[in-house]
Backbone as numpy.savetxt, mean C-alpha at the origin, in Angstrom:
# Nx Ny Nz CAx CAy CAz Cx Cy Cz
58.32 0.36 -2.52 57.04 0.95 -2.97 56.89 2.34 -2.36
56.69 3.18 -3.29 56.65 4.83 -2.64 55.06 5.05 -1.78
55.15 5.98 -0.88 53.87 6.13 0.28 52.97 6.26 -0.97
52.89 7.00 -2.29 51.87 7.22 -3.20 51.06 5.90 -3.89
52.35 4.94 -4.33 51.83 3.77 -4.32 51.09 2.65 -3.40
51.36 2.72 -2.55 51.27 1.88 -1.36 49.46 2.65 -0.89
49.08 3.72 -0.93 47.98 4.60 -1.14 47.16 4.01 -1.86
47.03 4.08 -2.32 46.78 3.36 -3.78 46.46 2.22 -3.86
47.33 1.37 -3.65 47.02 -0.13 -3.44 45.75 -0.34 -2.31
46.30 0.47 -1.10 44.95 0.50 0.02 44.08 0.53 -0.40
44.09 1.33 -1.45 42.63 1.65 -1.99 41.68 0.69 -2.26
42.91 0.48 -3.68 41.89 -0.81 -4.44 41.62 -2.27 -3.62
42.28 -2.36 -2.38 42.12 -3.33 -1.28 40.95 -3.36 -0.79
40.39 -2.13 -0.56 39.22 -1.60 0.02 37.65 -1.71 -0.69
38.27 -1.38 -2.21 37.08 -1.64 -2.81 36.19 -3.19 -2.80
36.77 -4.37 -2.64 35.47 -5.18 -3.10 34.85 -5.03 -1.52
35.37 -4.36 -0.27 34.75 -4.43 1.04 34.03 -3.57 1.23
34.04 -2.25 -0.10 32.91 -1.04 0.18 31.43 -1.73 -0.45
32.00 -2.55 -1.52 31.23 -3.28 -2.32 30.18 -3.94 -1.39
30.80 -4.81 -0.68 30.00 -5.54 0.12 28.77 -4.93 0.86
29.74 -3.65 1.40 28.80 -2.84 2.52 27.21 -2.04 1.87
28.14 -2.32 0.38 26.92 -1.45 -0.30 26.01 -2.67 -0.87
26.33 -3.20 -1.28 25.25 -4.19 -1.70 24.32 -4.84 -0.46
25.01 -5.04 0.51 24.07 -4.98 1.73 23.31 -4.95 2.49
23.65 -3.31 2.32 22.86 -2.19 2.63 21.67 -1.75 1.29
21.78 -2.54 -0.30 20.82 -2.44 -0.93 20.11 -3.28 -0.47
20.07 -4.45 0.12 18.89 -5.86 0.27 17.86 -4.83 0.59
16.52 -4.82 -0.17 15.48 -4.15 0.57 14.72 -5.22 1.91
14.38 -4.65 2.75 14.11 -5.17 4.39 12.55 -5.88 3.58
12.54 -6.79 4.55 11.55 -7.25 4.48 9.94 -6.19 5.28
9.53 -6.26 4.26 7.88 -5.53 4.65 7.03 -5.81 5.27
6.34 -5.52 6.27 5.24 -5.93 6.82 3.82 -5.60 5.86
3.31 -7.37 5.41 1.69 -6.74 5.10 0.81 -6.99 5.61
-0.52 -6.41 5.83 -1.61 -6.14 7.00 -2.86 -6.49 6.04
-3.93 -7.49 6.99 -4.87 -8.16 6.75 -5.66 -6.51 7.73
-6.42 -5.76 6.43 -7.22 -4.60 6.85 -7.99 -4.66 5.64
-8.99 -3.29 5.97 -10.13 -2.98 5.34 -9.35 -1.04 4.85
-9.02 -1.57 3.45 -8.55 -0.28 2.65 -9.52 0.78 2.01
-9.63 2.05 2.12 -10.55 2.80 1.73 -10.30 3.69 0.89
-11.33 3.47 -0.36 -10.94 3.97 -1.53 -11.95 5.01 -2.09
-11.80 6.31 -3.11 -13.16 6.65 -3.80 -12.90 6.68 -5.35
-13.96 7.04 -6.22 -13.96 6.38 -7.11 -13.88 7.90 -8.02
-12.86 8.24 -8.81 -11.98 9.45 -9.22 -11.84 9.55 -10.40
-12.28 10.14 -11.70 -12.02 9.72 -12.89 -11.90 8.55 -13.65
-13.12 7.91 -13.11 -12.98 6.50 -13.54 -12.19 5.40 -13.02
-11.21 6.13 -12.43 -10.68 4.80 -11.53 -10.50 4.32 -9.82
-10.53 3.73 -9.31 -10.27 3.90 -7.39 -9.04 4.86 -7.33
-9.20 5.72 -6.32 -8.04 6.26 -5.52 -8.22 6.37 -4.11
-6.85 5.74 -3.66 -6.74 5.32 -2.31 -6.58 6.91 -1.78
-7.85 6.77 -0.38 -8.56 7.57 0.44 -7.31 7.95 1.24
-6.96 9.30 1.21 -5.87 9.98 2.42 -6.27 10.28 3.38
-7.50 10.53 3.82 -8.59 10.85 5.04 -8.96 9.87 5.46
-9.40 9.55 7.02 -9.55 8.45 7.28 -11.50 8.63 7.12
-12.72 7.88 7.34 -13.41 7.86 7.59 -14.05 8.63 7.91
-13.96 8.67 9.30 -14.56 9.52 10.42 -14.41 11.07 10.59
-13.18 11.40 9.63 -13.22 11.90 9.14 -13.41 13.35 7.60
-13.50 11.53 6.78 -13.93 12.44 5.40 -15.38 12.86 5.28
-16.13 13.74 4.76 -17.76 13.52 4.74 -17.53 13.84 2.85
-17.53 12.87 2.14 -18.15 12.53 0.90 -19.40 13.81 0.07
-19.54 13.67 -0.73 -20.07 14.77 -1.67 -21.42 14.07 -1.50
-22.44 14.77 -2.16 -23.78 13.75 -2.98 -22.66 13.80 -4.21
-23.71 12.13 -4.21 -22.98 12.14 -5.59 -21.62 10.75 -5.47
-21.01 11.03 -4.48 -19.35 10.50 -4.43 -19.93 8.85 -4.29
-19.00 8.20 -4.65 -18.61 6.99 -4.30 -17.21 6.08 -3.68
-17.84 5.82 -2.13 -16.92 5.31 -1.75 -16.50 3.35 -1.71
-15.51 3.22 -2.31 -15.25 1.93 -1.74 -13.71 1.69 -0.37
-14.23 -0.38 -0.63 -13.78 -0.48 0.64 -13.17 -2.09 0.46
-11.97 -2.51 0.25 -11.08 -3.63 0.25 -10.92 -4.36 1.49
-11.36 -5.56 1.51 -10.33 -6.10 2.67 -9.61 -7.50 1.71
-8.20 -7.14 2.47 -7.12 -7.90 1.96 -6.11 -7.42 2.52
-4.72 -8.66 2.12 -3.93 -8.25 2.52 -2.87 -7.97 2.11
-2.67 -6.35 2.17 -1.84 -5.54 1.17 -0.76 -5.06 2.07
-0.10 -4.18 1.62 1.22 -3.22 1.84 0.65 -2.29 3.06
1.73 -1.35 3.77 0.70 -0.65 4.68 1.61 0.67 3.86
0.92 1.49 3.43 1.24 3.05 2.46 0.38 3.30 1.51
-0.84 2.68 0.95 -1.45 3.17 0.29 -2.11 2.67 -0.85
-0.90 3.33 -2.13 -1.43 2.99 -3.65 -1.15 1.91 -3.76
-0.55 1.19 -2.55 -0.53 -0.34 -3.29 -1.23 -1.45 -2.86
-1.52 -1.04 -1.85 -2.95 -1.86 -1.45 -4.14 -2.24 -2.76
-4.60 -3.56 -1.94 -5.55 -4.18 -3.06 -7.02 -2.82 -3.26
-7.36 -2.79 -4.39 -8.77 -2.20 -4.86 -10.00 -2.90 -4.93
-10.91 -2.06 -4.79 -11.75 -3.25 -5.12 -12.19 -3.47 -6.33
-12.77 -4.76 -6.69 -12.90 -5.17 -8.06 -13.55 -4.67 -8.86
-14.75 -4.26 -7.79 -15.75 -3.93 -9.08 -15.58 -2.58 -9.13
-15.96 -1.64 -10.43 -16.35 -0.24 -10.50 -17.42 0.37 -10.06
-17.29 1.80 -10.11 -18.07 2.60 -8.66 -18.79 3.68 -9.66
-19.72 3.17 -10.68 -20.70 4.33 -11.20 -21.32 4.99 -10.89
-21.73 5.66 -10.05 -22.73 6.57 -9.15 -24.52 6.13 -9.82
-24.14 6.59 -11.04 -25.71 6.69 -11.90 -25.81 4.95 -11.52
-25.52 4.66 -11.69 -25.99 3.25 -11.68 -26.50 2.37 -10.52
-25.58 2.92 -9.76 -25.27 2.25 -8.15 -26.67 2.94 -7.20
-26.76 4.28 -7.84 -27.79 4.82 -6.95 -28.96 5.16 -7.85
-29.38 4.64 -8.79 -30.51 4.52 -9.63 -31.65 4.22 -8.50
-31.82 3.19 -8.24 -32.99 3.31 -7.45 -33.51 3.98 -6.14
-32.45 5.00 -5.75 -32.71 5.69 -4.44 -32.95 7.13 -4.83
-33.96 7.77 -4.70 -34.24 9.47 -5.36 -33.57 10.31 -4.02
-33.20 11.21 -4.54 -32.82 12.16 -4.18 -34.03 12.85 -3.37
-33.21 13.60 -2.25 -34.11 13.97 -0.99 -33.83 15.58 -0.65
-34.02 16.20 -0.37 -33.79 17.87 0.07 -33.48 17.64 1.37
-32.18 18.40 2.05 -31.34 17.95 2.64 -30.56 16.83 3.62
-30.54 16.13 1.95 -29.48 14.71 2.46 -29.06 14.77 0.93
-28.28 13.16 1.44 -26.87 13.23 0.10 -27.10 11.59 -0.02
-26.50 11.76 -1.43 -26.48 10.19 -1.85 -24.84 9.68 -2.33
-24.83 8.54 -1.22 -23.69 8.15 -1.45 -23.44 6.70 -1.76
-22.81 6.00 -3.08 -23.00 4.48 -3.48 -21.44 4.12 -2.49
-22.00 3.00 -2.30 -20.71 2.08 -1.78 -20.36 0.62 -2.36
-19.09 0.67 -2.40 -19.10 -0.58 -2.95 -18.19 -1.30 -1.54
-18.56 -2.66 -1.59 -17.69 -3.07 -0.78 -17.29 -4.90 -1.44
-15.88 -4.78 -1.17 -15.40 -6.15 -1.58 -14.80 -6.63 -0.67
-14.76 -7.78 -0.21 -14.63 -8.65 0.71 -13.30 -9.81 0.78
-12.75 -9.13 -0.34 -11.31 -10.11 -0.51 -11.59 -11.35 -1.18
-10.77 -12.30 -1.15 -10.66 -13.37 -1.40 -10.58 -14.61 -0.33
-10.73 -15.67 -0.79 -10.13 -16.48 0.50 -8.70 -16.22 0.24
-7.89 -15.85 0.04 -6.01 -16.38 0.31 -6.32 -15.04 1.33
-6.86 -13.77 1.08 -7.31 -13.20 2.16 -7.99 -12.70 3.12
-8.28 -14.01 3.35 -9.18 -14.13 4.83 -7.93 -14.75 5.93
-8.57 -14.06 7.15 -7.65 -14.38 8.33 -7.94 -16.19 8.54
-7.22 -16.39 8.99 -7.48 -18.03 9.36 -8.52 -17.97 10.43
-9.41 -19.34 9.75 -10.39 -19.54 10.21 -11.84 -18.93 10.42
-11.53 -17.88 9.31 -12.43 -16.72 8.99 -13.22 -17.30 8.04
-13.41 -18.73 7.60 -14.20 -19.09 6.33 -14.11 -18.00 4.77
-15.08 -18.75 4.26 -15.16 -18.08 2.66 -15.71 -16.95 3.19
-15.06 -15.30 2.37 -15.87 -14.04 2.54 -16.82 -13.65 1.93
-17.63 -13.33 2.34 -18.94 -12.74 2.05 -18.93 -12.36 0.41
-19.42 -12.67 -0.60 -19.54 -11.59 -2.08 -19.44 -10.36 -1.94
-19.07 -9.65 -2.98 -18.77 -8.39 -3.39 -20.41 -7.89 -3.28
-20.91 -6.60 -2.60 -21.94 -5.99 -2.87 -22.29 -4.29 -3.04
-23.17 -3.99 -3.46 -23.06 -2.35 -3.34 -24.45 -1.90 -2.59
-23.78 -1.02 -2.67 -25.20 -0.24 -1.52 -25.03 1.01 -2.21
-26.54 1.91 -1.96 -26.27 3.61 -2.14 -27.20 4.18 -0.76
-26.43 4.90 0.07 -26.90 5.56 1.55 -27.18 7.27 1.06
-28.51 6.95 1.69 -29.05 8.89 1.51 -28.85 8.65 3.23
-28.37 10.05 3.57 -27.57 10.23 5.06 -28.00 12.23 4.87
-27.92 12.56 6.09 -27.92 14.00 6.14 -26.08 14.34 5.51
-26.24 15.78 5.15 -25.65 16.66 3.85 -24.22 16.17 4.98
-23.97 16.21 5.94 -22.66 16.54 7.15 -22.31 14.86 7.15
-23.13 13.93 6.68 -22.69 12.78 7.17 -21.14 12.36 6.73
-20.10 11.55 7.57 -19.00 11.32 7.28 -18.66 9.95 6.42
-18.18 9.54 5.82 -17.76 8.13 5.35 -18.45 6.97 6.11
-17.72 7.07 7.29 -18.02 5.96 8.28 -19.90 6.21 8.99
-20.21 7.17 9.00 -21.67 6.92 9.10 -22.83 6.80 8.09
-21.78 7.04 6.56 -22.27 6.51 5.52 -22.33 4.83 5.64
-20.70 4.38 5.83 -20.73 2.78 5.58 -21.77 1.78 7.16
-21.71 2.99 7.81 -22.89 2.59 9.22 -24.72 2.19 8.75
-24.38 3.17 7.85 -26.02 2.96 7.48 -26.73 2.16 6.58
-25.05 1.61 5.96 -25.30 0.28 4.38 -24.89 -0.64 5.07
-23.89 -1.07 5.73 -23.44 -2.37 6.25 -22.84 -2.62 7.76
-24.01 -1.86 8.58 -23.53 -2.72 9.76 -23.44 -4.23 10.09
-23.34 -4.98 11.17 -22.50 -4.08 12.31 -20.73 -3.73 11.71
-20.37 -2.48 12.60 -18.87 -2.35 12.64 -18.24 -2.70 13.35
-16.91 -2.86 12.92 -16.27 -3.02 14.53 -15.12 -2.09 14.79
-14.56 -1.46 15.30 -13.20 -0.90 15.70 -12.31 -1.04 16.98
-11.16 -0.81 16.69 -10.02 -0.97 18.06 -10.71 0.17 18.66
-9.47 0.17 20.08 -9.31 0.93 20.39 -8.74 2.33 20.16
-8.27 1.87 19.19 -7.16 3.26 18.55 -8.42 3.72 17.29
-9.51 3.22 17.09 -10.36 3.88 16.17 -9.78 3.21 14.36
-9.17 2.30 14.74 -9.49 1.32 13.52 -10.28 0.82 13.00
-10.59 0.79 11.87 -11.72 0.27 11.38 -11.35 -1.32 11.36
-12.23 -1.85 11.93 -11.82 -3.69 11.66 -12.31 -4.48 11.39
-13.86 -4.53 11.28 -14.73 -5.48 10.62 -16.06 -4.44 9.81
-16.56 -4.95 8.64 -17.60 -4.31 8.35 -18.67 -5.65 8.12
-19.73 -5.33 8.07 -20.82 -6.07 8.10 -20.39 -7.35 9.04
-20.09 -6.85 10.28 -19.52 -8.15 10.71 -18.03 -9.27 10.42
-17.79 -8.70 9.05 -16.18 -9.47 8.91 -15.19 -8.54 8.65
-14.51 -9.34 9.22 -13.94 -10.63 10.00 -14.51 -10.58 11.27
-14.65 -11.39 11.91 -15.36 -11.41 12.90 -14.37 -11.34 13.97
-13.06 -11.49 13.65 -12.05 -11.37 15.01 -10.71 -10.62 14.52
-10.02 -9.88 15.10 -8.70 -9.63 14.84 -8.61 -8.16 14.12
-7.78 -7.10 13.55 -7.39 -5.98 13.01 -5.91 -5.37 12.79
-6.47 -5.61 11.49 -5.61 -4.65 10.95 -3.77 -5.75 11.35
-3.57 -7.17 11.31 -2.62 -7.83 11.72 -1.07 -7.91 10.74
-0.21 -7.47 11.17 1.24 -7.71 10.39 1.55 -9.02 10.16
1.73 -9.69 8.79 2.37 -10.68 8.44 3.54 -10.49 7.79
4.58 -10.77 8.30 6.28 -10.22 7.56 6.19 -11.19 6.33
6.00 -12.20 6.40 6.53 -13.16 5.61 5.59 -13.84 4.34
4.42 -12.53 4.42 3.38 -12.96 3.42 3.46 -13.65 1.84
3.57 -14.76 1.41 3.64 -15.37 -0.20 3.30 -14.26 -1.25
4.58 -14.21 -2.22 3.93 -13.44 -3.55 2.63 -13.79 -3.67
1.95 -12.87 -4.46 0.73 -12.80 -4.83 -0.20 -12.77 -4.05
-0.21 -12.69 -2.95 -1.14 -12.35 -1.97 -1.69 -11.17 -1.57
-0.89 -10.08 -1.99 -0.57 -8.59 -1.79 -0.91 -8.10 -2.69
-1.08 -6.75 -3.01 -1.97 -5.78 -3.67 -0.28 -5.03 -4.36
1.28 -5.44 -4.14 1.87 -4.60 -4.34 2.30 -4.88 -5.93
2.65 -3.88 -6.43 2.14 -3.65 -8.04 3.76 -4.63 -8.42
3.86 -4.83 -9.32 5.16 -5.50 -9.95 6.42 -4.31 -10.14
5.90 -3.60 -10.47 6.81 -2.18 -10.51 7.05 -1.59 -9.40
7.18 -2.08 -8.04 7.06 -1.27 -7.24 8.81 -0.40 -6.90
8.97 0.47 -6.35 9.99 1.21 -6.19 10.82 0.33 -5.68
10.52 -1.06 -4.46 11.82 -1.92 -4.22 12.68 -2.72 -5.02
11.69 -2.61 -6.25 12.52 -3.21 -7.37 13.31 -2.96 -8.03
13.45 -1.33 -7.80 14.72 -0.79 -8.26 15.88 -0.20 -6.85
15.65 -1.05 -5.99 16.38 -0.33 -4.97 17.94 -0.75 -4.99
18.01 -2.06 -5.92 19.90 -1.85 -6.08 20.28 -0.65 -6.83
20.25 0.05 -7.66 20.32 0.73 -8.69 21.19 2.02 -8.27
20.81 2.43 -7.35 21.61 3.37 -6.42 22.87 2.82 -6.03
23.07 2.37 -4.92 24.16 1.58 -4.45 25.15 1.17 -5.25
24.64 0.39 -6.65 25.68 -1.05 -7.62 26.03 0.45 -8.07
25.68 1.57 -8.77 26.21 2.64 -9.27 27.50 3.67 -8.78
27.41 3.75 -7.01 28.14 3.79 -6.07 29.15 2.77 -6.03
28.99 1.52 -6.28 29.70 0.78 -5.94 31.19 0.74 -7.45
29.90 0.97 -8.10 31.12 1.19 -9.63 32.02 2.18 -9.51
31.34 3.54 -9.24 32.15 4.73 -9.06 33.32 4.48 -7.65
33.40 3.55 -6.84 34.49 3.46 -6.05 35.25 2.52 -6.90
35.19 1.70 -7.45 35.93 0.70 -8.51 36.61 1.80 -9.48
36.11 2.74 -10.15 36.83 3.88 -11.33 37.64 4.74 -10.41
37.15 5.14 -9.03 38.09 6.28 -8.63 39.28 5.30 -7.86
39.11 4.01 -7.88 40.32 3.04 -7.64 41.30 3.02 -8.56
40.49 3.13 -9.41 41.22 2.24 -10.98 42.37 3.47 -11.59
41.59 4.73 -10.82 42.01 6.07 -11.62 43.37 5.85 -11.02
43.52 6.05 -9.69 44.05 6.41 -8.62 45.68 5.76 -9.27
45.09 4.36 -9.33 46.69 3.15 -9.99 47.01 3.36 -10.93
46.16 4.12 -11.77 46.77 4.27 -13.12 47.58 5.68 -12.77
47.29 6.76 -12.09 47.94 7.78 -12.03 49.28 7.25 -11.48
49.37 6.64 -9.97 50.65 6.41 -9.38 51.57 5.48 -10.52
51.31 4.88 -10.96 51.51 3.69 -12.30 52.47 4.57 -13.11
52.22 6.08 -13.51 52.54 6.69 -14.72 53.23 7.77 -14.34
53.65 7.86 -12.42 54.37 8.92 -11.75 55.73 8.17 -11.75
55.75 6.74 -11.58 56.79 6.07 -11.31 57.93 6.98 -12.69
């Protein structure tokens, strides 16, 4: 067998073991999802998950903020929403407008039982509120003035509103049951072989090439 052949053969020896490494290395890792309170505002008609935290954002007159607890993904758009919709006119119909302050509706939903922490009982109903607050007020001294008490970590987590949950924040469960989670069916891990098996083909053709060339030098 000439060194060109014998090359060659290595090759295609190699391939179902690149295979392996790559398919692998596609398994997407298992995710951590977190029993928290997600914060959303209400954007062209539909929720969009809040990039500002609270204490940070200070809301428009006018804006509507909501607020999920469940237990979703930790990144964002895929966290659970809340159920109900966030009309402003509607939500704040009965509160008039004041010369300098702002009106802000809240909605807040309370999850489900599959997400409630254990031993947290049935959660509270879905309710709304609308807070007139001075023009500077932030999110969180908006949701201070519709549904105390709060609670937060130390790190300035938000972790209970109106009192629930009454224990615990913001907790990682690796091993959470489909359907429990807020993550959409389409999500990007679902296409995460797609890369790799494509890689894995293209080392199978530049194998295949390789034998057919030495094959036709003989």
């Amino acid at each position: 067998m000439t060194s060109a052949l014998r090359r060659a053969a290595a090759l295609l020896a190699a391939v179902p073991a690149a295979l392996l490494v790559l398919v692998s290395a596609a398994a997407p890792a298992q995710a951590a999802d977190y029993r928290y309170w997600s914060f959303w505002k209400w954007s062209g008609g539909a929720w969009a998950y809040q990039q500002q935290g609270p204490a940070v954002y200070a809301p428009a007159d006018g804006s509507v903020d909501g607020w999920r607890f469940a237990l979703s993904p930790d990144g964002g758009k895929d966290a659970a929403r809340p159920g109900a919709a966030g009309g402003f006119a509607a939500l704040c119909a009965a509160t008039p407008a004041e010369a300098g302050r702002k009106r802000v509706a809240v909605v807040l939903d309370f999850g489900t039982p599959a997400d409630a922490p254990k031993g947290a009982g049935t959660p509270p109903p879905a309710r709304t509120a609308c807070a007139s607050v001075p023009t500077a007020a932030t999110s969180a001294e908006v949701l201070a003035a519709v549904a105390p008490p709060l609670r937060y970590d130390g790190a300035g987590m938000l972790c209970a509103i109106a009192g629930y949950p009454r224990a615990g924040c913001g907790e990682a469960l690796a091993d959470a049951p489909a359907g429990e989670s807020g993550t959409a069916a389409g999500s990007p891990a679902g296409h995460s072989l797609l890369g790799p098996v494509l890689g894995g083909l293209l080392v199978v053709l530049l194998g295949a090439g390789a034998w057919w060339q030495v094959r036709h030098r003989r």
